[in-house]
């Protein structure tokens, strides 16, 4: 039997460098979804503390923006080393606080390490263009400069990786960061802050490069409304994005929005069904269906429907559900009772729409009355009704039949969200159609792998109600910098663009 959660959490926090008084006697009660036990009482950041955090980041920015980018990268390199040393402990804390199975908790920390490596390389590759000019003896170029304080608001389901996608890139770009983690996962954030402080000390970096504010919606709003915060990267539900986006627009601040997904996959007649079963199982049931990229809608061609469905049912029936700390567990708990209620409401709606539901019931009540485990639900739907078009953050996979590729691509796109998508096929024409301009309308479009489990090298994000933001790799760094277009005249005349004449004596 694993050790008591309370003791284990306290030990992990101490080893990770979090002071005991930050996690005892505070007003924010933290429970572990594994058993529903109270594991800490965290001190929230009041209005004065929030102001001080933003002021410190703002002051640090004035210094940090002048440090050469490769030297900024050195801090991120040192932080990556701290993460490597603490990987086992931090990954374990992710498991305890967010309920992820062990390999996913560790995977989340690995993702932080990966983005640090990426950012270190990037710190020597921030580049601008030179552009042909129409005027003789002129040069035109683009230069990129740090933007300011980056506010990061993150969701419970990726309690540490999402911050690192933003922070590692923002820091090499010369920005500073203020982080408002989910109120459901403040412990992992405190641990990350402690590790970052260690790296900062070793690097001799200025105070205030990364600050943490703990709290709920109100704390997030403090970042959103503060004119010292140049860009807000907000990850969470579409409802949150709907509240945040207009407030940022009202003060012309930049927004990077990473919101809800409702991801689909198409299984074509030529698909390799062994691969489909494995790909669908991980994408739909992994993280107990609590990933933004979780597979929620599966369109199966009628030619393979009857062969595939029984195999999926077997996979669903056999998956191990329980304490995510135990070896061999594949599905851990939902985050809380509200998540369980929302799942049951969605299943009731699907039933009313004529669905045949396999699974979906509460499981493992032996692990605690306030622990919310479920058997993932495989739901045969006669049509893509309203409940299917809505993101329910739980392991529900709606399965539908199709006959025609164009029609199924249209159905795939007929949802408000646009995050991630897949097609399973061995037919080049089908694959390329899905990838083409007339294919999937999502930010992530895959072939022969599920929609979840992205790597940091690519830009991550989605369209429509997913918010349009991009984070992590590729050129996502540009969102954290401002671009200046420079024109330099090295001649003795002053020709004007477009042949405009304006001669004065
Ligand atoms: P949530 O929207 O409840 O909370 C997310 C964060 O926003 C929290 O830190 C919360 O305190 C804060 N917040 C809520 N309302 C706010 C407001 N009005 N102003 C400022 N901050 C506010 O989301 P959650 O339940 O933690 O996470 C699940 C959701 O996040 C799902 O919809 C999932 O798809 C989405 N998500 C998206 C991505 C992505 O990259 N697209 C990644 C992870 C999660």
Coordinates of C-alpha atoms and ligand atoms in Angstrom, one line a residue:
X1 CA 0.0 0.0 0.0
X2 CA 1.4 3.5 -0.9
X3 CA 2.4 5.8 2.0
X4 CA -0.1 8.2 3.5
X5 CA -0.7 11.0 1.1
X6 CA -0.4 13.7 3.7
X7 CA 3.0 12.5 4.8
X8 CA 4.3 11.9 1.3
X9 CA 3.2 15.3 0.1
X10 CA 4.9 17.0 3.0
X11 CA 8.1 15.1 2.4
X12 CA 8.0 15.9 -1.3
X13 CA 7.4 19.6 -0.8
X14 CA 10.3 19.8 1.7
X15 CA 12.6 18.0 -0.7
X16 CA 11.6 20.3 -3.5
X17 CA 12.4 23.4 -1.3
X18 CA 8.8 24.6 -0.5
X19 CA 8.7 26.2 2.9
X20 CA 6.3 24.5 5.3
X21 CA 4.6 27.8 6.2
X22 CA 3.5 28.3 2.6
X23 CA 1.4 25.2 2.7
X24 CA 0.0 25.1 6.2
X25 CA -2.7 27.2 7.8
X26 CA -3.7 29.0 4.6
X27 CA -7.2 29.6 3.2
X28 CA -6.8 27.5 0.0
X29 CA -7.5 23.9 0.9
X30 CA -5.8 21.4 -1.5
X31 CA -7.2 17.9 -1.8
X32 CA -5.6 15.0 -3.7
X33 CA -8.0 13.5 -6.2
X34 CA -6.5 10.1 -5.4
X35 CA -8.3 9.8 -2.1
X36 CA -10.1 13.1 -1.8
X37 CA -8.0 13.8 1.3
X38 CA -6.9 17.3 2.3
X39 CA -3.2 17.5 1.8
X40 CA -2.3 21.1 2.3
X41 CA -3.7 24.6 3.2
X42 CA -2.0 27.1 1.0
X43 CA -1.6 30.8 1.6
X44 CA -3.3 32.8 -1.1
X45 CA -1.8 36.0 -2.5
X46 CA -3.8 39.0 -1.4
X47 CA -4.2 42.2 -3.5
X48 CA -1.0 43.7 -2.0
X49 CA 1.0 40.6 -2.7
X50 CA -0.3 40.5 -6.3
X51 CA 0.6 44.1 -6.8
X52 CA 4.1 43.4 -5.4
X53 CA 4.6 40.4 -7.7
X54 CA 3.7 42.3 -10.8
X55 CA 5.8 45.3 -9.7
X56 CA 8.8 43.0 -9.1
X57 CA 8.4 41.4 -12.5
X58 CA 8.0 44.8 -14.1
X59 CA 11.2 46.1 -12.4
X60 CA 13.1 42.9 -13.3
X61 CA 12.0 43.3 -16.9
X62 CA 13.8 46.6 -17.2
X63 CA 17.1 44.9 -16.4
X64 CA 16.5 41.5 -18.0
X65 CA 15.6 42.9 -21.5
X66 CA 19.2 44.3 -21.7
X67 CA 20.9 41.0 -20.9
X68 CA 22.0 39.3 -24.2
X69 CA 19.7 36.5 -25.1
X70 CA 22.3 33.7 -25.0
X71 CA 23.0 34.7 -21.4
X72 CA 19.3 34.6 -20.6
X73 CA 19.4 31.1 -22.1
X74 CA 22.0 30.2 -19.5
X75 CA 19.5 30.7 -16.7
X76 CA 17.0 28.4 -18.5
X77 CA 19.7 25.8 -19.0
X78 CA 20.4 25.9 -15.2
X79 CA 16.7 25.6 -14.6
X80 CA 16.6 22.6 -16.9
X81 CA 19.3 21.0 -14.7
X82 CA 17.2 21.6 -11.5
X83 CA 14.3 19.9 -13.2
X84 CA 16.3 16.9 -14.2
X85 CA 17.5 16.5 -10.6
X86 CA 14.0 16.9 -9.2
X87 CA 12.1 15.0 -11.9
X88 CA 11.1 12.1 -9.8
X89 CA 9.8 14.2 -6.9
X90 CA 8.1 16.8 -9.0
X91 CA 6.5 14.1 -11.2
X92 CA 5.3 12.4 -8.1
X93 CA 3.8 15.6 -6.8
X94 CA 1.9 16.1 -10.2
X95 CA 0.5 12.6 -9.7
X96 CA -0.6 13.4 -6.1
X97 CA -2.1 16.8 -6.9
X98 CA -3.6 16.3 -10.4
X99 CA -4.2 12.5 -10.2
X100 CA -2.1 11.6 -13.3
X101 CA -0.6 8.1 -13.5
X102 CA 3.1 7.9 -12.7
X103 CA 4.4 7.9 -16.3
X104 CA 2.3 10.9 -17.2
X105 CA 3.4 12.8 -14.1
X106 CA 7.0 12.2 -15.0
X107 CA 6.2 12.9 -18.7
X108 CA 4.9 16.3 -17.7
X109 CA 8.2 17.2 -16.1
X110 CA 10.1 15.8 -19.1
X111 CA 8.1 18.2 -21.2
X112 CA 9.4 21.0 -19.0
X113 CA 12.9 19.8 -19.5
X114 CA 12.4 19.5 -23.3
X115 CA 11.1 23.1 -23.6
X116 CA 14.0 24.3 -21.5
X117 CA 16.4 22.6 -24.0
X118 CA 14.4 24.1 -26.9
X119 CA 14.5 27.6 -25.3
X120 CA 18.3 27.4 -24.7
X121 CA 18.9 26.7 -28.4
X122 CA 16.4 29.4 -29.3
X123 CA 18.3 31.9 -27.2
X124 CA 21.0 31.8 -30.0
X125 CA 18.5 31.8 -32.8
X126 CA 16.1 34.7 -32.3
X127 CA 16.2 36.2 -35.7
X128 CA 14.7 39.0 -37.9
X129 CA 14.4 39.5 -41.6
X130 CA 16.1 41.9 -43.9
X131 CA 13.7 43.0 -46.6
X132 CA 14.3 44.4 -50.1
X133 CA 13.7 48.1 -50.2
X134 CA 12.6 50.2 -53.2
X135 CA 14.8 53.1 -52.2
X136 CA 18.5 53.3 -53.2
X137 CA 21.1 53.2 -50.4
X138 CA 18.6 52.1 -47.9
X139 CA 18.3 49.0 -45.8
X140 CA 15.1 47.6 -44.3
X141 CA 15.0 45.0 -41.5
X142 CA 12.9 43.6 -38.7
X143 CA 14.2 43.5 -35.2
X144 CA 12.6 41.7 -32.3
X145 CA 12.5 43.0 -28.8
X146 CA 11.3 41.8 -25.4
X147 CA 7.7 42.8 -24.7
X148 CA 7.4 43.0 -20.9
X149 CA 5.7 41.1 -18.2
X150 CA 4.0 37.9 -19.4
X151 CA 1.0 36.8 -17.2
X152 CA 0.4 33.0 -17.3
X153 CA -2.9 31.6 -16.2
X154 CA -2.9 27.8 -16.2
X155 CA -5.4 25.0 -15.9
X156 CA -5.3 22.1 -13.4
X157 CA -4.7 19.3 -15.9
X158 CA -1.3 20.4 -17.0
X159 CA -0.3 22.0 -13.7
X160 CA 3.4 22.6 -14.6
X161 CA 4.1 22.0 -18.3
X162 CA 2.0 24.8 -19.6
X163 CA 3.8 27.3 -17.4
X164 CA 7.1 26.1 -18.7
X165 CA 6.0 26.4 -22.3
X166 CA 5.4 30.0 -21.7
X167 CA 8.1 30.8 -19.2
X168 CA 11.1 29.1 -20.8
X169 CA 10.4 30.9 -24.1
X170 CA 9.4 34.3 -22.5
X171 CA 12.6 34.3 -20.4
X172 CA 15.0 33.8 -23.3
X173 CA 13.0 36.5 -25.2
X174 CA 13.8 38.9 -22.4
X175 CA 10.4 39.0 -20.7
X176 CA 9.5 38.3 -17.1
X177 CA 6.7 36.1 -15.9
X178 CA 3.9 36.2 -13.3
X179 CA 2.1 32.9 -12.9
X180 CA -1.4 32.3 -11.6
X181 CA -1.7 28.5 -11.5
X182 CA -5.0 26.7 -11.1
X183 CA -6.4 26.9 -7.6
X184 CA -6.7 23.1 -7.8
X185 CA -3.0 22.7 -8.2
X186 CA -1.0 25.3 -6.3
X187 CA 1.5 22.8 -4.7
X188 CA 3.2 21.9 -7.9
X189 CA 3.5 25.6 -8.8
X190 CA 5.1 26.3 -5.4
X191 CA 7.6 23.5 -6.1
X192 CA 8.4 24.9 -9.5
X193 CA 8.9 28.3 -8.1
X194 CA 11.3 27.0 -5.5
X195 CA 13.3 25.1 -8.3
X196 CA 13.4 28.3 -10.4
X197 CA 14.7 30.3 -7.5
X198 CA 17.5 27.8 -7.0
X199 CA 18.5 28.2 -10.7
X200 CA 18.2 32.0 -10.5
X201 CA 20.6 32.1 -7.6
X202 CA 23.1 30.0 -9.4
X203 CA 22.8 32.1 -12.5
X204 CA 23.0 35.4 -10.5
X205 CA 19.8 36.5 -12.2
X206 CA 17.9 39.6 -11.0
X207 CA 15.1 39.1 -8.5
X208 CA 11.6 39.0 -9.9
X209 CA 12.1 37.2 -13.2
X210 CA 9.3 34.8 -12.3
X211 CA 6.7 35.4 -9.6
X212 CA 3.8 33.4 -8.4
X213 CA 0.4 34.5 -7.3
X214 CA -1.9 32.0 -5.7
X215 CA -5.7 32.2 -5.8
X216 CA -8.7 31.7 -8.0
X217 CA -10.5 33.7 -10.6
X218 CA -9.9 37.0 -8.8
X219 CA -6.1 36.5 -8.9
X220 CA -6.3 35.7 -12.6
X221 CA -8.3 38.9 -13.2
X222 CA -5.6 40.9 -11.4
X223 CA -3.2 39.8 -14.2
X224 CA -5.8 40.4 -16.9
X225 CA -6.6 43.9 -15.9
X226 CA -3.1 45.2 -15.0
X227 CA -1.6 47.5 -17.6
X228 CA 1.9 46.5 -16.5
X229 CA 1.2 43.0 -17.9
X230 CA 1.9 43.1 -21.6
X231 CA 0.7 39.7 -22.6
X232 CA -1.5 37.2 -20.9
X233 CA -1.3 33.6 -21.9
X234 CA -4.4 31.9 -20.5
X235 CA -5.0 28.2 -20.6
X236 CA -8.4 26.8 -19.5
X237 CA -12.0 26.5 -20.5
X238 CA -13.6 28.4 -23.3
X239 CA -15.8 30.0 -20.6
X240 CA -12.7 31.4 -19.0
X241 CA -11.4 32.7 -22.4
X242 CA -14.7 34.4 -23.1
X243 CA -14.3 36.3 -19.8
X244 CA -10.6 37.1 -20.3
X245 CA -10.4 38.0 -24.0
X246 CA -12.6 41.1 -24.0
X247 CA -10.9 42.5 -20.9
X248 CA -7.5 42.1 -22.6
X249 CA -8.8 43.6 -25.8
X250 CA -10.3 46.6 -23.9
X251 CA -6.7 47.5 -22.9
X252 CA -5.1 46.4 -26.1
X253 CA -3.0 43.8 -24.3
X254 CA -1.8 40.7 -26.2
X255 CA -3.6 37.4 -25.6
X256 CA -2.4 33.9 -26.1
X257 CA -5.5 31.8 -25.5
X258 CA -5.3 28.0 -25.2
X259 CA -8.9 27.0 -24.5
X260 CA -11.2 24.0 -24.7
X261 CA -11.0 21.2 -27.3
X262 CA -13.5 18.7 -28.7
X263 CA -11.2 16.6 -30.7
X264 CA -12.2 14.1 -33.4
X265 CA -10.7 11.2 -35.2
X266 CA -11.7 9.5 -38.4
X267 CA -11.1 5.8 -39.0
X268 CA -11.1 5.1 -42.7
X269 CA -11.7 1.6 -44.3
X270 CA -8.0 1.1 -44.9
X271 CA -6.9 1.9 -41.3
X272 CA -4.6 -0.4 -39.4
X273 CA -7.1 -1.4 -36.7
X274 CA -4.3 -2.6 -34.2
X275 CA -2.9 0.9 -34.4
X276 CA -6.4 2.5 -34.0
X277 CA -7.2 0.5 -30.9
X278 CA -3.9 1.6 -29.2
X279 CA -4.1 5.2 -30.5
X280 CA -7.8 5.6 -29.4
X281 CA -7.3 4.0 -26.0
X282 CA -4.5 6.4 -25.0
X283 CA -6.1 9.5 -26.6
X284 CA -9.6 8.9 -25.2
X285 CA -8.9 7.3 -21.8
X286 CA -5.4 8.7 -20.9
X287 CA -5.3 11.3 -18.1
X288 CA -8.9 10.0 -17.4
X289 CA -10.1 12.1 -20.4
X290 CA -8.8 15.3 -18.8
X291 CA -6.5 16.6 -21.6
X292 CA -7.4 19.5 -23.8
X293 CA -6.4 17.2 -26.7
X294 CA -8.4 14.1 -25.4
X295 CA -10.2 12.3 -28.2
X296 CA -13.9 12.8 -27.7
X297 CA -15.5 12.1 -31.1
X298 CA -14.7 9.0 -33.2
X299 CA -16.1 8.6 -36.7
X300 CA -15.7 5.1 -38.0
X301 CA -16.4 4.0 -41.6
X302 CA -19.3 1.6 -41.7
X303 CA -17.0 -0.9 -43.5
X304 CA -14.9 -1.4 -40.3
X305 CA -17.4 -0.3 -37.6
X306 CA -18.5 -3.8 -36.7
X307 CA -14.9 -5.1 -36.6
X308 CA -13.6 -2.2 -34.5
X309 CA -16.3 -1.5 -32.0
X310 CA -16.0 -4.9 -30.1
X311 CA -12.2 -4.4 -29.9
X312 CA -12.7 -0.9 -28.5
X313 CA -15.2 -2.3 -26.0
X314 CA -12.7 -4.9 -24.9
X315 CA -10.1 -2.2 -24.4
X316 CA -12.5 -0.1 -22.4
X317 CA -13.6 -3.0 -20.3
X318 CA -10.1 -4.1 -19.5
X319 CA -8.5 -0.8 -18.6
X320 CA -7.1 -0.6 -15.1
X321 CA -8.7 2.1 -12.9
X322 CA -7.3 3.2 -9.6
X323 CA -4.6 4.8 -7.5
X324 CA -2.4 6.5 -10.1
X325 CA 0.7 5.9 -7.9
X326 CA 0.3 2.1 -8.4
X327 CA 2.2 0.4 -11.2
X328 CA 0.0 -0.8 -14.0
X329 CA -2.8 1.7 -13.4
X330 CA -3.9 3.4 -16.6
X331 CA -6.8 5.5 -15.5
X332 CA -6.7 7.7 -12.4
X333 CA -9.4 9.8 -10.8
X334 CA -11.4 12.8 -12.1
X335 CA -10.2 16.0 -10.5
X336 CA -13.3 16.4 -8.2
X337 CA -17.0 15.8 -7.6
X338 CA -18.1 18.6 -10.0
X339 CA -16.2 16.8 -12.9
X340 CA -18.1 13.6 -12.1
X341 CA -21.4 15.4 -12.0
X342 CA -20.7 17.1 -15.4
X343 CA -19.8 13.7 -16.8
X344 CA -23.1 12.1 -15.6
X345 CA -25.1 15.0 -16.9
X346 CA -23.5 14.6 -20.3
X347 CA -24.2 10.9 -20.3
X348 CA -27.9 11.5 -19.4
X349 CA -28.2 13.9 -22.3
X350 CA -26.6 11.4 -24.7
X351 CA -29.0 8.7 -23.5
X352 CA -31.9 11.0 -24.2
X353 CA -30.5 11.5 -27.7
X354 CA -30.6 7.7 -28.2
X355 CA -27.1 6.7 -27.3
X356 CA -26.0 3.2 -26.3
X357 CA -23.6 3.7 -23.4
X358 CA -20.9 1.3 -22.3
X359 CA -19.2 2.2 -19.0
X360 CA -19.4 5.7 -17.5
X361 CA -20.3 4.5 -14.0
X362 CA -18.5 5.4 -10.8
X363 CA -15.6 3.1 -9.9
X364 CA -13.2 2.4 -7.0
X365 CA -15.3 3.9 -4.2
X366 CA -13.1 1.9 -1.9
X367 CA -10.4 4.6 -2.5
X368 CA -12.5 7.3 -0.7
X369 CA -16.0 8.8 -0.6
X370 CA -14.6 12.0 -2.0
X371 CA -12.4 10.3 -4.7
X372 CA -14.1 10.3 -8.1
X373 CA -13.0 7.4 -10.3
X374 CA -15.1 6.4 -13.3
X375 CA -15.0 3.7 -15.9
X376 CA -14.4 5.5 -19.2
X377 CA -17.5 5.7 -21.3
X378 CA -17.8 4.4 -24.9
X379 CA -20.9 6.0 -26.3
X380 CA -22.5 4.8 -29.5
X381 CA -24.3 7.9 -30.9
X382 CA -26.9 7.9 -33.7
X383 CA -25.8 11.5 -34.6
X384 CA -23.6 14.4 -33.6
X385 CA -26.1 16.1 -31.2
X386 CA -25.5 19.1 -29.0
X387 CA -23.9 17.1 -26.2
X388 CA -21.4 15.7 -28.7
X389 CA -20.5 19.2 -29.9
X390 CA -19.9 20.3 -26.3
X391 CA -16.6 19.6 -24.4
X392 CA -17.2 17.6 -21.3
X393 CA -13.9 17.3 -19.4
X394 CA -14.2 13.6 -18.7
X395 CA -13.5 10.2 -20.4
X396 CA -16.5 10.1 -22.8
X397 CA -15.8 8.9 -26.3
X398 CA -18.8 9.4 -28.7
X399 CA -18.6 6.9 -31.6
X400 CA -20.4 7.5 -34.8
X401 CA -20.6 5.8 -38.2
X402 CA -19.8 7.4 -41.6
X403 CA -19.9 6.5 -45.2
X404 CA -18.5 9.4 -47.2
X405 CA -15.2 11.2 -46.6
X406 CA -16.3 14.7 -47.6
X407 CA -19.3 14.4 -45.4
X408 CA -17.4 13.1 -42.4
X409 CA -14.8 15.9 -42.7
X410 CA -17.6 18.4 -42.7
X411 CA -19.1 16.7 -39.6
X412 CA -15.7 16.6 -38.0
X413 CA -15.4 20.4 -38.4
X414 CA -19.0 21.1 -37.3
X415 CA -18.1 21.9 -33.7
X416 CA -17.2 25.2 -32.1
X417 CA -13.8 24.1 -31.0
X418 CA -10.7 23.5 -33.2
X419 CA -7.8 22.1 -31.3
X420 CA -6.6 18.6 -32.4
X421 CA -7.7 16.0 -34.9
X422 CA -6.6 12.7 -36.6
X423 CA -7.3 10.4 -39.4
X424 CA -6.4 6.7 -39.4
X425 CA -5.9 5.6 -43.0
X426 CA -3.4 4.0 -45.3
X427 CA -4.9 5.8 -48.3
X428 CA -2.7 8.7 -49.4
X429 CA -5.6 10.6 -50.9
X430 CA -7.6 10.4 -47.7
X431 CA -4.7 11.4 -45.6
X432 CA -3.8 14.4 -47.8
X433 CA -7.4 15.5 -48.0
X434 CA -7.6 15.6 -44.3
X435 CA -4.4 17.6 -44.1
X436 CA -5.4 20.0 -46.9
X437 CA -7.1 23.4 -46.8
X438 CA -10.4 21.6 -47.3
X439 CA -9.7 19.1 -44.5
X440 CA -9.5 19.4 -40.7
X441 CA -9.9 23.0 -39.5
X442 CA -7.9 22.4 -36.3
X443 CA -4.5 23.7 -35.1
X444 CA -3.2 20.1 -34.8
X445 CA -3.9 17.6 -37.6
X446 CA -2.4 14.1 -37.3
X447 CA -2.3 10.9 -39.5
X448 CA -2.2 7.5 -37.9
X449 CA -1.7 8.8 -34.4
X450 CA -4.3 10.0 -32.0
X451 CA -4.9 13.7 -31.3
X452 CA -3.2 13.9 -27.9
X453 CA 0.4 13.7 -26.8
X454 CA 2.0 16.6 -28.6
X455 CA 5.8 17.3 -28.6
X456 CA 7.2 20.7 -27.7
X457 CA 9.0 21.2 -31.1
X458 CA 5.8 22.1 -32.9
X459 CA 3.6 25.1 -32.2
X460 CA 0.7 24.0 -30.0
X461 CA -2.8 25.5 -30.1
X462 CA -6.1 25.6 -31.9
X463 CA -8.6 27.6 -33.8
X464 CA -12.2 28.8 -33.3
X465 CA -13.3 28.6 -29.6
X466 CA -9.9 27.0 -28.7
X467 CA -8.7 30.6 -28.9
X468 CA -6.1 30.8 -31.7
X469 CA -3.1 30.9 -29.5
X470 CA 0.2 29.1 -30.2
X471 CA 2.7 28.1 -27.6
X472 CA 6.0 26.0 -27.4
X473 CA 8.0 25.3 -30.5
X474 CA 8.3 26.5 -34.1
X475 CA 8.0 30.3 -34.2
X476 CA 5.6 30.6 -31.2
X477 CA 8.3 32.8 -29.6
X478 CA 7.1 35.7 -31.7
X479 CA 4.1 36.1 -29.5
X480 CA 6.3 37.0 -26.6
X481 CA 8.2 39.8 -28.5
X482 CA 7.5 43.0 -30.3
X483 CA 8.6 43.5 -33.8
X484 CA 10.2 46.8 -35.0
X485 CA 10.6 47.5 -38.7
X486 CA 13.8 49.6 -39.2
X487 CA 14.7 51.5 -42.3
X488 CA 18.2 52.9 -42.5
X489 CA 19.3 55.4 -45.1
X490 CA 23.1 55.3 -45.8
X491 CA 23.0 57.6 -48.9
X492 CA 23.1 61.4 -49.3
X493 CA 19.5 61.7 -50.8
X494 CA 16.2 61.3 -49.2
X495 CA 14.0 59.5 -51.7
X496 CA 10.5 58.9 -50.4
X497 CA 8.6 55.6 -50.8
X498 CA 6.0 55.3 -53.6
X499 CA 7.8 58.2 -55.5
X500 CA 6.2 60.8 -53.3
X501 CA 7.8 64.2 -53.8
X502 CA 8.1 66.7 -51.0
X503 CA 10.8 69.1 -51.8
X504 CA 11.6 72.0 -49.5
X505 CA 14.3 74.7 -50.0
Ligands
LIG1 P1 -10.8 26.7 -15.9 O1 -11.2 27.5 -17.1 O2 -11.8 26.4 -14.9 O3 -9.6 27.4 -15.2 C1 -8.4 27.7 -15.8 C2 -7.6 28.8 -15.1 O4 -8.3 30.1 -15.4 C3 -7.6 28.7 -13.6 O5 -6.3 29.1 -13.2 C4 -8.7 29.6 -13.1 O6 -8.4 30.1 -11.8 C5 -8.5 30.7 -14.1 N1 -9.8 31.5 -14.3 C6 -11.0 31.1 -14.4 N2 -11.9 32.2 -14.7 C7 -11.1 33.2 -14.8 C8 -11.3 34.6 -15.1 N3 -12.6 35.1 -15.3 N4 -10.3 35.5 -15.2 C9 -9.0 35.0 -15.0 N5 -8.7 33.7 -14.7 C10 -9.7 32.9 -14.6 O7 -10.2 25.4 -16.5 P2 -9.8 24.0 -15.8 O8 -11.0 23.3 -15.3 O9 -8.6 24.3 -14.9 O10 -9.1 23.2 -17.0 C11 -9.8 22.5 -18.0 C12 -10.1 23.3 -19.2 O11 -8.8 23.8 -19.8 C13 -10.6 22.4 -20.4 O12 -11.6 23.2 -21.0 C14 -9.4 22.2 -21.3 O13 -9.8 21.8 -22.6 C15 -8.7 23.4 -21.1 N6 -7.3 23.3 -21.5 C16 -6.9 23.8 -22.7 C17 -5.5 23.6 -23.0 C18 -5.0 24.1 -24.3 O14 -3.8 24.2 -24.5 N7 -5.9 24.4 -25.3 C19 -4.6 23.0 -22.1 C20 -5.1 22.5 -20.9 C21 -6.5 22.7 -20.6

